[in-house]
Short mmCIF file of N, CA, C and O and ligand atoms in Angstrom, two decimals:
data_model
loop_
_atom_site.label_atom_id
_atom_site.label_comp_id
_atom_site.label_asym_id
_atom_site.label_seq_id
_atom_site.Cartn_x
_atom_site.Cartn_y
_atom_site.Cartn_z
N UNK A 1 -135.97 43.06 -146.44
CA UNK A 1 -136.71 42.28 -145.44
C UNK A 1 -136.58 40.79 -145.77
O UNK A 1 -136.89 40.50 -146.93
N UNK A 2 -136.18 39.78 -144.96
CA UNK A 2 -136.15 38.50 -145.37
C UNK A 2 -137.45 37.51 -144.62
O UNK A 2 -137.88 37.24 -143.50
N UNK A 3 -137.70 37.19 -146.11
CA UNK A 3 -138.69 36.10 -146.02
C UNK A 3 -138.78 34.68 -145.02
O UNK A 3 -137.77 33.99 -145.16
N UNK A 4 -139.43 34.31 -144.39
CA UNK A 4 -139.54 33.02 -143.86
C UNK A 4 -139.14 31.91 -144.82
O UNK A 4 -139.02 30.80 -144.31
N UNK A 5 -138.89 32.03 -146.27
CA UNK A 5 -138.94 31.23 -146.90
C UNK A 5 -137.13 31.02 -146.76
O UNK A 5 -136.47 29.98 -146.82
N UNK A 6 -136.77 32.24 -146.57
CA UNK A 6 -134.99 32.93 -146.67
C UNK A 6 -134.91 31.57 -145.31
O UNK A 6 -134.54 30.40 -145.44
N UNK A 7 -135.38 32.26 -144.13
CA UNK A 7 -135.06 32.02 -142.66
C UNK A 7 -135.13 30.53 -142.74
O UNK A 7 -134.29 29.79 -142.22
N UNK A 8 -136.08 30.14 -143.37
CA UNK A 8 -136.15 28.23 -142.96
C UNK A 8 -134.93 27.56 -144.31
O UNK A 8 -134.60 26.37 -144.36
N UNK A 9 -134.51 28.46 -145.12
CA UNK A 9 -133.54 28.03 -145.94
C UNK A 9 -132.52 28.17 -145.51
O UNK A 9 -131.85 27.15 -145.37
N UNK A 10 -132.09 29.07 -145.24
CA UNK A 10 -130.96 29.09 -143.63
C UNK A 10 -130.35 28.05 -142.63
O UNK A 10 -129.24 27.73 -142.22
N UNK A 11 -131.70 27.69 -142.46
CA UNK A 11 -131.88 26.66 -141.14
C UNK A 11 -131.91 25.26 -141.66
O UNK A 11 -131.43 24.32 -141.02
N UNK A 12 -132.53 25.13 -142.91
CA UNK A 12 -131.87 23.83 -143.58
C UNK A 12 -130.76 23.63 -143.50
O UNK A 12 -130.27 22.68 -142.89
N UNK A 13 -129.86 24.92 -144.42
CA UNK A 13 -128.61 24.65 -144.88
C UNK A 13 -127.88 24.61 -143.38
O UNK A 13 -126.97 23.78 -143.37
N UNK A 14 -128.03 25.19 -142.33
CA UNK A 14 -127.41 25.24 -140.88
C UNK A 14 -127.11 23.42 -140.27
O UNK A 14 -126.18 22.69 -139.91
N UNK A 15 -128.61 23.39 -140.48
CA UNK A 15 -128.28 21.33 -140.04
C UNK A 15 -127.59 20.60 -141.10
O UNK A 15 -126.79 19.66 -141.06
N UNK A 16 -128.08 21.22 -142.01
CA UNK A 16 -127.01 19.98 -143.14
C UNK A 16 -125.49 20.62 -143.15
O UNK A 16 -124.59 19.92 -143.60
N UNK A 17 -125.22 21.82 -142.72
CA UNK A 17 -123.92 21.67 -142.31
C UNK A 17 -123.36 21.05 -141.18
O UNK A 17 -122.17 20.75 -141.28
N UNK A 18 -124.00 20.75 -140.00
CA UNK A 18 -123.87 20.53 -138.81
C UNK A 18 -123.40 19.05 -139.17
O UNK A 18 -122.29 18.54 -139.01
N UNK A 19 -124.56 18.54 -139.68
CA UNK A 19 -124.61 16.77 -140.16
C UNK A 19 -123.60 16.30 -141.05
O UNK A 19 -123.32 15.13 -141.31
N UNK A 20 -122.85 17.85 -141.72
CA UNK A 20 -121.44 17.18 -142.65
C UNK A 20 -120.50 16.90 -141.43
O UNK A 20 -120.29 15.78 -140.97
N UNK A 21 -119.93 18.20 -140.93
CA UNK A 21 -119.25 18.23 -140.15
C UNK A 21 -119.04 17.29 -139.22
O UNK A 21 -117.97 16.89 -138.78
N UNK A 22 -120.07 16.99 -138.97
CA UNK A 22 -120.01 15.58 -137.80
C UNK A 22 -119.99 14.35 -138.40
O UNK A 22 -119.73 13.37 -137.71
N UNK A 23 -120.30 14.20 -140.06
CA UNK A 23 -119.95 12.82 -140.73
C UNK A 23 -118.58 12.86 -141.00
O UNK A 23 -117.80 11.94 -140.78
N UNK A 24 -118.31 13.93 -141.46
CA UNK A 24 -116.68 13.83 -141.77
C UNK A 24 -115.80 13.64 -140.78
O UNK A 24 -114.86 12.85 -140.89
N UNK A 25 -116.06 14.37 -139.67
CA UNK A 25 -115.13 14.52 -138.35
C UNK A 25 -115.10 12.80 -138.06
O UNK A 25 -113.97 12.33 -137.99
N UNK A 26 -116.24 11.86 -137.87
CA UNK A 26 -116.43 11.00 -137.40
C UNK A 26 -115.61 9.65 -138.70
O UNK A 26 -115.17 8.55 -138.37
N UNK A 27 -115.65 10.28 -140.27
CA UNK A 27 -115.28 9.89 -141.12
C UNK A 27 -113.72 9.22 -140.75
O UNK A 27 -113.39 8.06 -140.53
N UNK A 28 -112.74 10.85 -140.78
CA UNK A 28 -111.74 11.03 -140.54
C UNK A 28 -111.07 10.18 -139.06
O UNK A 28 -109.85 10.04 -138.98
N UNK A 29 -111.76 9.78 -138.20
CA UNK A 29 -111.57 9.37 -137.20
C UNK A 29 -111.77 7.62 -137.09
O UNK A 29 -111.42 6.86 -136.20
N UNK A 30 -112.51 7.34 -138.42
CA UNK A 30 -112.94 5.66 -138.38
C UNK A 30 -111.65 5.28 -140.22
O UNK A 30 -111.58 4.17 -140.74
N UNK A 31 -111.06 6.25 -140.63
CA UNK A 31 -110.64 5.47 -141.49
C UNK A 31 -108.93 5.46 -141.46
O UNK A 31 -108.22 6.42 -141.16
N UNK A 32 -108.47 4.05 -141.88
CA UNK A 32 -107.47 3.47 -141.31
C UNK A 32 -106.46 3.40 -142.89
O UNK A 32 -107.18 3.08 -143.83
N UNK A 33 -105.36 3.59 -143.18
CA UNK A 33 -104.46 2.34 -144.08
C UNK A 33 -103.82 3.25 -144.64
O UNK A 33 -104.55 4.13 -145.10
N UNK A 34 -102.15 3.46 -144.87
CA UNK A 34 -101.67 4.72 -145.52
C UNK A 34 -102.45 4.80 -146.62
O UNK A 34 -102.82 5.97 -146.73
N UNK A 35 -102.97 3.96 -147.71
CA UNK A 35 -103.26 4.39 -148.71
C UNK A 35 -104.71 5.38 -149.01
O UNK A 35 -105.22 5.95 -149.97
N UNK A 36 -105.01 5.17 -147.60
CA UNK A 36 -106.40 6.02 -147.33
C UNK A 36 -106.22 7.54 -146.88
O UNK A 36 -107.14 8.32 -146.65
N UNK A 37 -104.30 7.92 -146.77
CA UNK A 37 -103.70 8.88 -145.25
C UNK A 37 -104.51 9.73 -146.18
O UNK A 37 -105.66 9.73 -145.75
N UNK A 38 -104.40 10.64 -147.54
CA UNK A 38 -105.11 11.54 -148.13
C UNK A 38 -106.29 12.11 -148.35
O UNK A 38 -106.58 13.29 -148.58
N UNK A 39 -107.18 10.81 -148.22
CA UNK A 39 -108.84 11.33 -147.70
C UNK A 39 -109.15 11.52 -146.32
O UNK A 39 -110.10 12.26 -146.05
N UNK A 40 -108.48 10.96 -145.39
CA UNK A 40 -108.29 11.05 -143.84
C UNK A 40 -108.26 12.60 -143.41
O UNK A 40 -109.02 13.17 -142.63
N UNK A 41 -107.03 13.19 -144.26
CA UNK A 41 -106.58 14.51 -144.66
C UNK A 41 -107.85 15.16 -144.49
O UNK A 41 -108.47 15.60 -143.53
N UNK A 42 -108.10 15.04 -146.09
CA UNK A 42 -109.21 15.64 -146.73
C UNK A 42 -110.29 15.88 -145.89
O UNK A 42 -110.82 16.98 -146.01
N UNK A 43 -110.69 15.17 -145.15
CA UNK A 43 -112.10 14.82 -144.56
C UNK A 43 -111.57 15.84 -143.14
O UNK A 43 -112.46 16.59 -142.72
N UNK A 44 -110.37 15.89 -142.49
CA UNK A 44 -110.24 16.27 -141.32
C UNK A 44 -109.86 17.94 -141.66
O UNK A 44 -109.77 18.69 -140.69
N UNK A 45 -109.68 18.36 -142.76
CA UNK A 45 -109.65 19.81 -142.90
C UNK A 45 -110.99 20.21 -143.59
O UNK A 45 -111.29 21.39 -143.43
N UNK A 46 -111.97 19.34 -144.44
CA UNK A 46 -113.53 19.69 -144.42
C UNK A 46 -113.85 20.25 -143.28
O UNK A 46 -114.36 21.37 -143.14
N UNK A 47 -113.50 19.32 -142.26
CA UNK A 47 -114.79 19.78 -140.99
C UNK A 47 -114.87 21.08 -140.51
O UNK A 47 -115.89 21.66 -140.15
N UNK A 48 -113.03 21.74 -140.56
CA UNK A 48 -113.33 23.32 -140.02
C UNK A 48 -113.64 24.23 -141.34
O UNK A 48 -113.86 25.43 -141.23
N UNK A 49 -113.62 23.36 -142.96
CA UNK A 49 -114.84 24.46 -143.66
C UNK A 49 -116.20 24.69 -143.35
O UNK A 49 -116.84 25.72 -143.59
N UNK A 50 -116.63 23.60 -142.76
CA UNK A 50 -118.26 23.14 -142.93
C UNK A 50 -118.37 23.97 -141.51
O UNK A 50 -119.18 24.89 -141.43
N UNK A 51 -117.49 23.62 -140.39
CA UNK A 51 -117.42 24.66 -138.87
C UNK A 51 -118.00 25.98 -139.59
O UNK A 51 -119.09 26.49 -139.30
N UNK A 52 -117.09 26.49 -140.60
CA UNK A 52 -117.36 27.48 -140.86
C UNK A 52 -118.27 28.44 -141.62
O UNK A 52 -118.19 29.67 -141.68
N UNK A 53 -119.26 27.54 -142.24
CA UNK A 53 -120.13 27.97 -142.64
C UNK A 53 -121.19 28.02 -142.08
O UNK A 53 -122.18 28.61 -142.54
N UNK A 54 -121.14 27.35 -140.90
CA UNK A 54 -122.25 26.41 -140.01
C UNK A 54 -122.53 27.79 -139.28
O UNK A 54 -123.57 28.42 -139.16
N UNK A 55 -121.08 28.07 -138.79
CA UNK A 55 -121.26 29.45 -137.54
C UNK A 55 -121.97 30.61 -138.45
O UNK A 55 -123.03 31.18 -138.16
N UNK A 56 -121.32 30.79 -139.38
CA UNK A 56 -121.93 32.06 -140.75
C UNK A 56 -123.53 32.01 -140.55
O UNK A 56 -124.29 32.89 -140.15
N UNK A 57 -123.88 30.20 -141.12
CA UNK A 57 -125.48 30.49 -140.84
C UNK A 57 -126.25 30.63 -139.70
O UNK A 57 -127.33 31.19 -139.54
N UNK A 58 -125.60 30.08 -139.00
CA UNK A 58 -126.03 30.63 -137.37
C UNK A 58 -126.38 31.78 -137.06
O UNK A 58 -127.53 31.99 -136.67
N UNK A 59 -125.12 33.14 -137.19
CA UNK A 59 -125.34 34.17 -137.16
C UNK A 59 -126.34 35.14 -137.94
O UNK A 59 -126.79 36.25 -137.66
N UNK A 60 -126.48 34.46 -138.82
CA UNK A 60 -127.24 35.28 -140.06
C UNK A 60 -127.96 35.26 -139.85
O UNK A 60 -128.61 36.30 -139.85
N UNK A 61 -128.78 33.62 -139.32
CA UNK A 61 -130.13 33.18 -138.40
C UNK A 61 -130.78 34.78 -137.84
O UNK A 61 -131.70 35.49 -138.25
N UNK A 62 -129.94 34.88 -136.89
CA UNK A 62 -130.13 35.72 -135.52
C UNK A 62 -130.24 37.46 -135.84
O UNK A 62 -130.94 38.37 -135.39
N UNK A 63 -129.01 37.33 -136.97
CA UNK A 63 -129.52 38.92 -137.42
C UNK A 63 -130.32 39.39 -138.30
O UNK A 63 -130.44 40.56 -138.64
N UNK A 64 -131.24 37.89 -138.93
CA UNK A 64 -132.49 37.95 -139.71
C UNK A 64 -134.08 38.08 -138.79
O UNK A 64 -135.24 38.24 -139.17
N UNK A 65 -133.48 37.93 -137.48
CA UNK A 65 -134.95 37.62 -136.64
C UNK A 65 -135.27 36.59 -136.34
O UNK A 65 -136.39 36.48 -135.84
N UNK A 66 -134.25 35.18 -136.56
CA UNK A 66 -134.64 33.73 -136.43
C UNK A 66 -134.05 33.51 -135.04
O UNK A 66 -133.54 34.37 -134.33
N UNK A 67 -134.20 32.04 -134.73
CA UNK A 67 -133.78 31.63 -133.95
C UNK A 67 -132.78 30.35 -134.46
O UNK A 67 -133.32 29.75 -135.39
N UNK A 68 -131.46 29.79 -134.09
CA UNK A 68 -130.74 28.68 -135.19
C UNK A 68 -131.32 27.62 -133.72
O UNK A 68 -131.37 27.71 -132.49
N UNK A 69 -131.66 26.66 -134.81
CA UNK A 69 -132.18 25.21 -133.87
C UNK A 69 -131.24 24.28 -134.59
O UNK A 69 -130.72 24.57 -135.67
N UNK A 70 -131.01 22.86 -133.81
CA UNK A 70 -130.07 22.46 -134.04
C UNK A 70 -130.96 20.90 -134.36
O UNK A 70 -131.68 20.38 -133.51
N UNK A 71 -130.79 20.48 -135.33
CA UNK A 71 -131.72 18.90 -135.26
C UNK A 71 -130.87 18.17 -136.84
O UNK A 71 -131.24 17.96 -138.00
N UNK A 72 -129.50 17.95 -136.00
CA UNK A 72 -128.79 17.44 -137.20
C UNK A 72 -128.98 15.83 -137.58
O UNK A 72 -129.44 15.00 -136.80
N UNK A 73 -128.68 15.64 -138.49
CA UNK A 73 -129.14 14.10 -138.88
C UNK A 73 -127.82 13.67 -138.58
O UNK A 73 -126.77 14.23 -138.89
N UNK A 74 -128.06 12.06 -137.57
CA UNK A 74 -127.33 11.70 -137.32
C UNK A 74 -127.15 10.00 -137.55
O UNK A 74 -127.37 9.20 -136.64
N UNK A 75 -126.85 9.73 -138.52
CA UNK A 75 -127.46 8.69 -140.01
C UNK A 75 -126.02 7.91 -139.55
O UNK A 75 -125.19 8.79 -139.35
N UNK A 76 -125.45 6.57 -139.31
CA UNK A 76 -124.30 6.59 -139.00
C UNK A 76 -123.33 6.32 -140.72
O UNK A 76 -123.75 5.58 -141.61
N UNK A 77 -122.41 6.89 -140.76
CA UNK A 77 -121.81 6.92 -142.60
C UNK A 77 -121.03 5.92 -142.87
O UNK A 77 -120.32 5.32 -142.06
N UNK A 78 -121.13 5.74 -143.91
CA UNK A 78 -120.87 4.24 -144.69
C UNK A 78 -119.27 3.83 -143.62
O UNK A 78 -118.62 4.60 -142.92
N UNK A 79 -119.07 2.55 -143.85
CA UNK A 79 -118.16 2.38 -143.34
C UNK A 79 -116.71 2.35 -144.26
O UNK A 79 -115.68 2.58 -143.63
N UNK A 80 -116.57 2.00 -146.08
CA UNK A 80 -116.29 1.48 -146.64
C UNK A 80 -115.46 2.79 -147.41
O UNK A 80 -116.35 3.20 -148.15
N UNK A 81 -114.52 3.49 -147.59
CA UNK A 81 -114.27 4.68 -147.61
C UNK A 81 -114.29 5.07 -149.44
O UNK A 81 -114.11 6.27 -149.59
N UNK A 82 -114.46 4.35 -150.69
CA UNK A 82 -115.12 4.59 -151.46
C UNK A 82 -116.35 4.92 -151.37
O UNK A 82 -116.95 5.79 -152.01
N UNK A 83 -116.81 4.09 -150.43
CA UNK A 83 -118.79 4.69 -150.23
C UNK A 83 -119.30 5.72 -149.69
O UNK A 83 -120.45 6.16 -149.74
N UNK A 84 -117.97 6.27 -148.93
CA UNK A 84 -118.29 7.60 -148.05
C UNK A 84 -118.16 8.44 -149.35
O UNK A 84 -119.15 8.99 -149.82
N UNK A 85 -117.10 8.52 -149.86
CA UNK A 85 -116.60 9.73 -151.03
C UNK A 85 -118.01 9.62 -152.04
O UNK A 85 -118.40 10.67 -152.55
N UNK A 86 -118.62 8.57 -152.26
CA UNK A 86 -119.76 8.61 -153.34
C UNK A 86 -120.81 9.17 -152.51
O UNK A 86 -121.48 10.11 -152.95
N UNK A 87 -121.06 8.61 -151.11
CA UNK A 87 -122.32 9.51 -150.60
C UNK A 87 -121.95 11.08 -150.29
O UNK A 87 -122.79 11.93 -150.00
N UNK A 88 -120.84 11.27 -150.38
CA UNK A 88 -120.55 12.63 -150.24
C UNK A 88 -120.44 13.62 -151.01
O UNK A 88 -120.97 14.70 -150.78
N UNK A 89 -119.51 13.27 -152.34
CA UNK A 89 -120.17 13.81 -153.35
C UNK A 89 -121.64 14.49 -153.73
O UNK A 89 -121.85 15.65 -154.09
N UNK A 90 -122.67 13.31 -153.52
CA UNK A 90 -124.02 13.71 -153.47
C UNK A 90 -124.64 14.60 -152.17
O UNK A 90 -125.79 15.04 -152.09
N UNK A 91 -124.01 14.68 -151.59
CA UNK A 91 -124.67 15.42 -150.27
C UNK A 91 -123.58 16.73 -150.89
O UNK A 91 -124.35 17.66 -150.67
N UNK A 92 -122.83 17.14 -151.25
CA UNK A 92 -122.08 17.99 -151.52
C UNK A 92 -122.60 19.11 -152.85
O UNK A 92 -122.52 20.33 -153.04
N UNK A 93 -123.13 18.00 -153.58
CA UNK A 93 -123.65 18.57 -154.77
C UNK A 93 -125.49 18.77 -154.43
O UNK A 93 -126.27 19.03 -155.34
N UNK A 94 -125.85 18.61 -153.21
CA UNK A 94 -127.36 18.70 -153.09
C UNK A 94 -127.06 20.49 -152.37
O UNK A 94 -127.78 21.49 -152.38
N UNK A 95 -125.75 20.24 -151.86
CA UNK A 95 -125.61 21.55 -150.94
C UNK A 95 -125.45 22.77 -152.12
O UNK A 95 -126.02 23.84 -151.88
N UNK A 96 -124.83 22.67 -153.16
CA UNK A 96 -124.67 23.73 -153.75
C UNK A 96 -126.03 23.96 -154.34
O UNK A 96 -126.62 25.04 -154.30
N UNK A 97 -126.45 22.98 -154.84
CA UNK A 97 -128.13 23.49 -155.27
C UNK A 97 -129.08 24.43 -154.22
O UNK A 97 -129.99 25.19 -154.56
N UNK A 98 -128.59 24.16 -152.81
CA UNK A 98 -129.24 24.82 -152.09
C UNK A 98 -128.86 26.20 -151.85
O UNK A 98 -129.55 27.12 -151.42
N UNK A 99 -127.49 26.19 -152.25
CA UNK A 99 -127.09 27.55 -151.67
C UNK A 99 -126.76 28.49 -152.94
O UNK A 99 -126.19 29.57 -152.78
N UNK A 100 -127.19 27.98 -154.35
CA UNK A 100 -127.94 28.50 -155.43
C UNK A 100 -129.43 28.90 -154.72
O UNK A 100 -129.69 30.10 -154.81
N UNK A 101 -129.98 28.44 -154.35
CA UNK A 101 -131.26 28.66 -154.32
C UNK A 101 -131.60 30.06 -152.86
O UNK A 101 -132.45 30.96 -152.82
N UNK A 102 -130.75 29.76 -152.09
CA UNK A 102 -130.82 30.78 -150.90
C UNK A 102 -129.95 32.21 -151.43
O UNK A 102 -130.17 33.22 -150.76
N UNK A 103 -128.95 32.36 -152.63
CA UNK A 103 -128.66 33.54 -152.86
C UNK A 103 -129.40 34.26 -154.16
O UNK A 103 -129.06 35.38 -154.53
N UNK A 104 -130.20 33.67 -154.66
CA UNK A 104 -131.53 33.64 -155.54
C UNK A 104 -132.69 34.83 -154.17
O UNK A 104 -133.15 35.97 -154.23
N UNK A 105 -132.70 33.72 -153.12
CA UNK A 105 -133.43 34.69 -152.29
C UNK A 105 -133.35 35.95 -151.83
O UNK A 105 -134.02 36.98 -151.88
N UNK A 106 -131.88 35.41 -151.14
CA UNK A 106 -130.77 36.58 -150.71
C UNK A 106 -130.90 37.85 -151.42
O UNK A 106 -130.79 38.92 -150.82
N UNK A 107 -131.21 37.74 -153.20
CA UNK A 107 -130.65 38.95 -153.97
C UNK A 107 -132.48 39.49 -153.73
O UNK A 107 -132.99 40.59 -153.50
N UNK A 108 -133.00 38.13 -153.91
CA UNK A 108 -134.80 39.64 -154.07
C UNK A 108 -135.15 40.16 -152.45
O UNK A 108 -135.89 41.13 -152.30
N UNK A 109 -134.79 39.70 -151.72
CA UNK A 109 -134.75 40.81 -150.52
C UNK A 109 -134.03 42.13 -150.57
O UNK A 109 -134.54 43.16 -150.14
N UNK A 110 -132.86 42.08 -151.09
CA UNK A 110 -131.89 42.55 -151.28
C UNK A 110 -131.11 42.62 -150.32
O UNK A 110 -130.96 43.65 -149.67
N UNK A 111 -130.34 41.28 -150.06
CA UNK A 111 -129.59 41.35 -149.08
C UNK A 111 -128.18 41.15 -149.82
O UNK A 111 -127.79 40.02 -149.50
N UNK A 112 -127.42 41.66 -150.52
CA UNK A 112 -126.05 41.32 -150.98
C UNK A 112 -125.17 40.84 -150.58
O UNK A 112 -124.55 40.11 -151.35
N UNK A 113 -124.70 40.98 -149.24
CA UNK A 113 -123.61 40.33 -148.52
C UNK A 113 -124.10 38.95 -148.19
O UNK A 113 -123.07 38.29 -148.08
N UNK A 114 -125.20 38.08 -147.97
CA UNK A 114 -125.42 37.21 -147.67
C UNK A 114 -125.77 36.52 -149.18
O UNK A 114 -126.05 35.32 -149.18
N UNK A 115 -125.76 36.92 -149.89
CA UNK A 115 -126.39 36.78 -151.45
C UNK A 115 -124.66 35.63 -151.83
O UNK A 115 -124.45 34.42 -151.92
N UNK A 116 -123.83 36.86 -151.94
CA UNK A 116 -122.38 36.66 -152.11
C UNK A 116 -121.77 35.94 -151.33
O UNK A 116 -120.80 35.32 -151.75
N UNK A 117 -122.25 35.81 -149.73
CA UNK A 117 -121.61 34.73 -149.18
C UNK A 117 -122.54 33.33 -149.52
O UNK A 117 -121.92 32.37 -149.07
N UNK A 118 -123.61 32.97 -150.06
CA UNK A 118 -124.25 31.76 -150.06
C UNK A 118 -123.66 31.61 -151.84
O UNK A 118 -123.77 30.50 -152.34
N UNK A 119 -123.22 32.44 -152.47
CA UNK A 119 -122.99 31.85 -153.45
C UNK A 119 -121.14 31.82 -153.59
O UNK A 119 -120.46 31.71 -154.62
N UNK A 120 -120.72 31.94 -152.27
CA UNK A 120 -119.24 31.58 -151.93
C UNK A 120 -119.32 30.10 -151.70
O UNK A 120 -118.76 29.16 -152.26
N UNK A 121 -120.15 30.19 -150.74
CA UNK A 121 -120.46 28.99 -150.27
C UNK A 121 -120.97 27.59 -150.93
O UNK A 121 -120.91 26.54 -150.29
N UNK A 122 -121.37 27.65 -151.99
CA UNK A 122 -121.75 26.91 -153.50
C UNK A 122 -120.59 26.50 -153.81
O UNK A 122 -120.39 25.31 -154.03
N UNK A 123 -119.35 27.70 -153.90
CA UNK A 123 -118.26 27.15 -154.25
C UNK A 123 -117.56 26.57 -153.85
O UNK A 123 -116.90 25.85 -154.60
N UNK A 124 -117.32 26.58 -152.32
CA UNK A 124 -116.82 25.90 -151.42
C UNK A 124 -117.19 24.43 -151.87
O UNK A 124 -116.39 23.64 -152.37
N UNK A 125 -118.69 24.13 -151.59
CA UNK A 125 -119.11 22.98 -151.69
C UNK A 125 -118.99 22.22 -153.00
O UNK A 125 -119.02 20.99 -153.10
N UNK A 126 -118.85 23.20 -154.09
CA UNK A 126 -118.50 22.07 -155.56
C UNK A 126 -117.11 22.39 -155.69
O UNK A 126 -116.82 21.96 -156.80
N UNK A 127 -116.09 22.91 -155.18
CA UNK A 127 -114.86 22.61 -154.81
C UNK A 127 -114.62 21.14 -153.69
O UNK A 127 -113.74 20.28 -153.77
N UNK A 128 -115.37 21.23 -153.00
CA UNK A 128 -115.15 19.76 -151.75
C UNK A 128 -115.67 18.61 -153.12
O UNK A 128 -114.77 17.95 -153.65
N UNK A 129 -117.11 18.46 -153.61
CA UNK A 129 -117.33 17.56 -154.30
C UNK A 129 -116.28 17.12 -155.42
O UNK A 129 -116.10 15.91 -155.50
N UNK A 130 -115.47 18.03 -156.39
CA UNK A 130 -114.53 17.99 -157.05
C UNK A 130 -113.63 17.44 -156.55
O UNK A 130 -113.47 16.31 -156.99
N UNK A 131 -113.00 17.73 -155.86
CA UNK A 131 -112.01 16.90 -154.59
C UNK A 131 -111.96 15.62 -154.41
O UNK A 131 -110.87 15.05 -154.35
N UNK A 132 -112.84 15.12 -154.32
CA UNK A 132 -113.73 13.89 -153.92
C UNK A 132 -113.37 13.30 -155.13
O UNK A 132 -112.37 12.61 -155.28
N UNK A 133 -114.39 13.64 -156.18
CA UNK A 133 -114.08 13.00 -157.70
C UNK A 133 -112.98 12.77 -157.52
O UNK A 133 -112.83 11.60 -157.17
N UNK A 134 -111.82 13.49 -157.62
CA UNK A 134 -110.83 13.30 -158.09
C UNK A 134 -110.06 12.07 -157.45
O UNK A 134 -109.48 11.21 -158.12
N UNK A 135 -110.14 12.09 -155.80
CA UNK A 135 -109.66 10.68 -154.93
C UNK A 135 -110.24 9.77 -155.21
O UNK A 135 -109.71 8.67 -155.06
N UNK A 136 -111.69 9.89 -155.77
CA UNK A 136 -112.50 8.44 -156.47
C UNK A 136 -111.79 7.63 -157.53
O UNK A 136 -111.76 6.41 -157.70
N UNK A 137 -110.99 9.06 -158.49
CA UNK A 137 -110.40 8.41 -159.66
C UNK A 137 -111.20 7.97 -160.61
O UNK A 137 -110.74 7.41 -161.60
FE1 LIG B 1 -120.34 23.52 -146.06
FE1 LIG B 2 -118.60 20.74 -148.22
#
């Protein structure tokens, strides 16, 4: 049986995927200079990971008994493309803490498949942050 505590952790992680996806997409679309072509990259194949986790929590929403609401933050992102990779990093590494914390939940309901996908999903996200580091240099 999943907790309200599960369902609104869900629905966190649902907008803060929504709010990557649309910083990066918007990222990828404002940054300019060959020497930038690799995070441009980077940022424009994020968006259909983050797509994809976004839809995952959506669904899960719905076959938990929730409803997915949509109230993404729409903050406009640095302009300066070192400053994006540093605020991203941190939004990257806030995400895996969270999705530590939702397959923590996941397992005392006993929901396993969602347990294993939120702690896929951890990896995803400290794989993107790693990434990042590394173009920071
Ligand atoms: Fe994600
Ligand atoms: Fe990510």
């Amino acid at each position: 049986m999943a907790s309200q505590e599960l369902i609104d952790g869900l629905q966190k992680a649902l907008n803060r995927e929504v709010s990557t996806f649309l910083r990066y997409m918007l990222q990828a679309s404002m940054i300019k200079g060959i020497e930038y072509a690799p995070v441009r990259s980077m940022y424009d194949a994020e968006v259909n990971d983050e797509i994809g986790h976004a839809k995952y929590l959506a669904e899960k929403i719905v076959m938990l008994g929730g409803v997915p609401k949509l109230n993404p933050d729409l903050t406009p992102p640095p302009q300066e493309v070192r400053a994006m990779l540093k605020n991203d990093i941190a939004e990257e590494k806030k995400d895996v803490e969270h999705y530590k914390k939702l397959a923590d939940l996941a397992e005392e309901a006993g929901l396993i498949e969602l347990k294993l996908h939120m702690e896929d999903q951890a990896a995803d996200e400290e794989g993107h942050a790693l990434e990042m580091e590394r173009m920071l240099g």
